[in-house]
Amino acid sequence: MADIGFIGLGNMGGPMAKNLVAAGHKVKGFDVGPLAVATAEAGGIASVDTAAAAARDVDVVFTMLPAGRHVSAVYLGEGGGEGVVAAARPGTVMIDSSTIDVASARSVHAAAAEAGHLMVDAPVSGGVAGAEAGTLTMMVGGADAAFAAAKPYLEIVGGKVVHAGGAGNGQVAKVCNNMILGISMIAISEAFTLGEKLGLDPKVLFDISSTASGSCWAMLNHNPVPGVVETAAANRDYKPGFATSMMHKDLQLAQAAAQQAGAATPLGAEAAALYTLFANAGNADLDYSAIIKLIAGKTA
Ligand code: NAD
């Protein structure tokens, strides 16, 4: 069984670390938040005082942090303190599951590779429920050797593990997928709002479109109109689900990546702007499907 250091024991990282313990691994963890540490300790994770201490003398380091700046600070030691890359012994497997910008992911990869580590970026989809159940979809970027070394651990926290290519490609897959989702949700919101204004019952529109050429995953699973798809957040006052704040973050990341790559993403840009408006109007904690309120002119 392996020695594992886990840094970032929040809503996602906490249950992921617990699943590694349940699989028989010895896990030590670090988080800057006392509540996250206390919860992790109750789940069988030994706490240490710094990120470097979590990375020292282990076989594997996992990170599950909010954004690129946290990941850079933890791995490279930016902003003071020893970084994980310097503290770990050469050959350590490093798995960053945070959703971050592609540029930061690639610069951390380069530093880890130079120090002789085996790094992958492995952002996830599946939310807290998937983290708890160990069924996350893991989108993985990194060299073949790093992927092979990380795979047995990814398979504990995830249900589906896909190698998306070289360094940063896990993040690329994640932002591209979520850009499709964000744009789709806005398209669905516009169509259902237009239909309703013209006197078409949303359930009838769903009946037709769900098996016609306008159908898509978001319409079938996250329909934004209450009463249309029973399991959708729209039927729980838009309690997430997948929060607007998360969609907002992912669309911003997609825009940063598009600018860097010189890719034209006009609908992605529009979706990012609409989610910024909606989040800034006090809706960040609502499910992302609540964007239909903005489209329909029903925001407070
Ligand atoms: P969270 O805020 O609950 O957890 C992040 C943790 O990192 C916090 O406990 C925080 O204290 C800790 N942290 C911050 N800076 C740190 C540092 N320098 N050293 C150590 N710990 C530090 O967030 P989360 O919901 O667990 O999300 C984590 C990542 O997973 C994010 O990148 C998010 O976009 C992604 N994600 C989240 C979900 C979801 O449904 N929550 C789904 C998919 C992906």
Coordinates of C-alpha atoms in Angstrom, one line a residue, residues 110-278:
A110 CA 7.4 21.5 -16.5
A111 CA 8.8 22.2 -13.0
A112 CA 7.7 18.7 -11.8
A113 CA 9.2 17.0 -14.8
E114 CA 12.5 18.9 -14.4
A115 CA 12.7 17.7 -10.8
G116 CA 12.2 14.1 -11.9
H117 CA 8.6 13.7 -10.8
L118 CA 5.7 11.9 -12.7
M119 CA 3.0 14.6 -12.9
V120 CA -0.6 14.5 -14.3
D121 CA -3.3 17.1 -14.4
A122 CA -6.6 15.2 -13.7
P123 CA -9.5 17.6 -13.3
V124 CA -12.8 15.9 -12.6
S125 CA -16.5 16.0 -13.3
G126 CA -19.2 14.5 -11.1
G127 CA -19.4 16.9 -8.2
V128 CA -19.4 16.2 -4.5
A129 CA -21.6 13.2 -4.9
G130 CA -19.2 11.7 -7.4
A131 CA -16.3 12.4 -5.1
E132 CA -18.0 10.7 -2.2
A133 CA -19.0 7.7 -4.3
G134 CA -15.6 7.4 -6.0
T135 CA -17.2 7.6 -9.4
L136 CA -15.7 10.9 -10.7
T137 CA -14.8 11.2 -14.4
M138 CA -11.1 12.0 -14.5
M139 CA -9.7 13.8 -17.6
V140 CA -6.0 13.3 -17.5
G141 CA -3.1 15.1 -19.1
G142 CA 0.5 14.0 -18.9
A143 CA 3.2 11.8 -20.3
D144 CA 2.5 8.1 -20.8
A145 CA 4.7 7.0 -18.0
A146 CA 3.1 9.5 -15.6
F147 CA -0.4 8.4 -16.6
A148 CA 0.5 4.7 -16.1
A149 CA 1.9 5.5 -12.6
A150 CA -1.1 7.6 -11.6
K151 CA -3.8 5.4 -13.0
P152 CA -4.2 2.9 -10.0
Y153 CA -4.8 5.9 -7.7
L154 CA -7.1 7.7 -10.2
E155 CA -9.2 4.5 -10.4
I156 CA -9.8 4.7 -6.7
V157 CA -11.3 8.2 -6.7
G158 CA -12.8 8.0 -10.2
G159 CA -15.1 5.7 -12.1
K160 CA -13.9 6.7 -15.5
V161 CA -10.3 7.6 -16.2
V162 CA -9.5 9.0 -19.7
H163 CA -6.0 9.9 -20.9
A164 CA -6.5 13.1 -22.9
G165 CA -2.9 13.5 -24.0
G166 CA 0.1 15.5 -22.8
A167 CA 0.6 18.0 -20.0
G168 CA -2.4 20.2 -19.5
N169 CA -4.7 18.3 -21.8
G170 CA -7.0 17.2 -18.9
Q171 CA -7.7 20.9 -18.2
V172 CA -8.2 21.5 -22.0
A173 CA -10.8 18.7 -22.1
K174 CA -12.6 20.0 -19.0
V175 CA -12.9 23.6 -20.2
C176 CA -14.0 22.6 -23.7
N177 CA -16.6 20.3 -22.3
N178 CA -17.9 22.9 -19.9
M179 CA -18.0 25.6 -22.6
I180 CA -20.3 23.3 -24.6
L181 CA -22.5 22.9 -21.5
G182 CA -22.7 26.6 -20.7
I183 CA -23.5 27.6 -24.3
S184 CA -26.1 24.8 -24.5
M185 CA -27.8 25.9 -21.3
I186 CA -28.2 29.4 -22.7
A187 CA -29.5 28.2 -26.0
I188 CA -32.1 26.0 -24.2
S189 CA -33.1 28.9 -22.0
E190 CA -33.6 31.2 -25.0
A191 CA -35.7 28.6 -26.9
F192 CA -37.9 27.6 -23.9
T193 CA -38.4 31.3 -23.0
L194 CA -39.3 32.2 -26.7
G195 CA -41.7 29.2 -26.9
E196 CA -43.5 30.1 -23.7
K197 CA -43.8 33.8 -24.8
L198 CA -45.4 32.5 -28.0
G199 CA -47.9 30.3 -26.1
L200 CA -46.1 26.9 -26.4
D201 CA -46.3 24.7 -23.3
P202 CA -42.6 23.9 -22.2
K203 CA -43.6 20.3 -21.7
V204 CA -44.8 20.1 -25.3
L205 CA -41.6 21.7 -26.5
F206 CA -39.6 19.2 -24.5
D207 CA -41.7 16.3 -25.9
I208 CA -40.8 17.4 -29.4
S209 CA -37.3 18.7 -29.1
S210 CA -36.0 16.0 -26.8
T211 CA -36.3 13.5 -29.7
A212 CA -35.7 16.0 -32.5
S213 CA -32.6 17.8 -33.9
G214 CA -32.6 20.3 -31.0
S215 CA -32.0 17.7 -28.3
C216 CA -28.9 17.8 -26.2
W217 CA -27.6 16.5 -22.9
A218 CA -28.3 19.7 -20.9
M219 CA -31.9 19.8 -22.1
L220 CA -32.5 16.2 -21.2
N221 CA -30.8 16.2 -17.8
H222 CA -30.6 19.8 -16.5
N223 CA -33.7 21.3 -18.1
P224 CA -34.0 24.9 -16.7
V225 CA -37.9 25.0 -16.7
P226 CA -39.5 23.7 -13.5
G227 CA -41.8 20.7 -14.0
V228 CA -40.2 19.5 -17.3
V229 CA -37.5 17.1 -16.1
E230 CA -38.2 15.7 -12.6
T231 CA -34.7 15.4 -11.4
A232 CA -33.5 18.8 -12.6
A233 CA -32.4 21.6 -10.2
A234 CA -35.2 23.8 -11.6
N235 CA -37.6 21.7 -9.4
R236 CA -35.6 22.4 -6.2
D237 CA -35.6 26.3 -6.5
Y238 CA -32.4 25.9 -8.5
K239 CA -30.4 24.5 -5.6
P240 CA -27.2 23.1 -7.2
G241 CA -26.4 20.7 -8.8
F242 CA -23.6 22.5 -10.5
A243 CA -23.4 26.0 -9.1
T244 CA -23.4 29.2 -11.3
S245 CA -20.1 30.2 -9.6
M246 CA -18.5 27.0 -11.0
M247 CA -19.8 27.4 -14.5
H248 CA -18.7 31.1 -14.3
K249 CA -15.2 30.0 -13.3
D250 CA -15.0 27.3 -16.1
L251 CA -16.1 29.7 -18.8
Q252 CA -13.5 32.3 -17.7
L253 CA -10.9 29.5 -17.9
A254 CA -12.1 28.6 -21.4
Q255 CA -11.8 32.3 -22.4
A256 CA -8.3 32.5 -21.0
A257 CA -7.3 29.3 -22.9
A258 CA -8.9 30.6 -26.1
Q259 CA -7.0 33.9 -25.9
Q260 CA -3.8 32.1 -25.3
A261 CA -4.4 29.7 -28.3
G262 CA -5.7 32.4 -30.6
A263 CA -9.0 30.5 -31.0
A264 CA -12.2 32.3 -31.8
T265 CA -14.9 31.3 -29.4
P266 CA -17.6 34.1 -29.8
L267 CA -20.4 32.1 -28.2
G268 CA -18.1 31.0 -25.4
A269 CA -17.3 34.7 -24.8
E270 CA -21.0 35.6 -24.8
A271 CA -21.8 32.7 -22.4
A272 CA -18.9 33.9 -20.1
A273 CA -20.3 37.5 -20.1
L274 CA -23.9 36.3 -19.3
Y275 CA -22.7 34.1 -16.4
T276 CA -20.6 37.0 -15.1
L277 CA -23.7 39.2 -15.1
F278 CA -25.8 36.5 -13.5

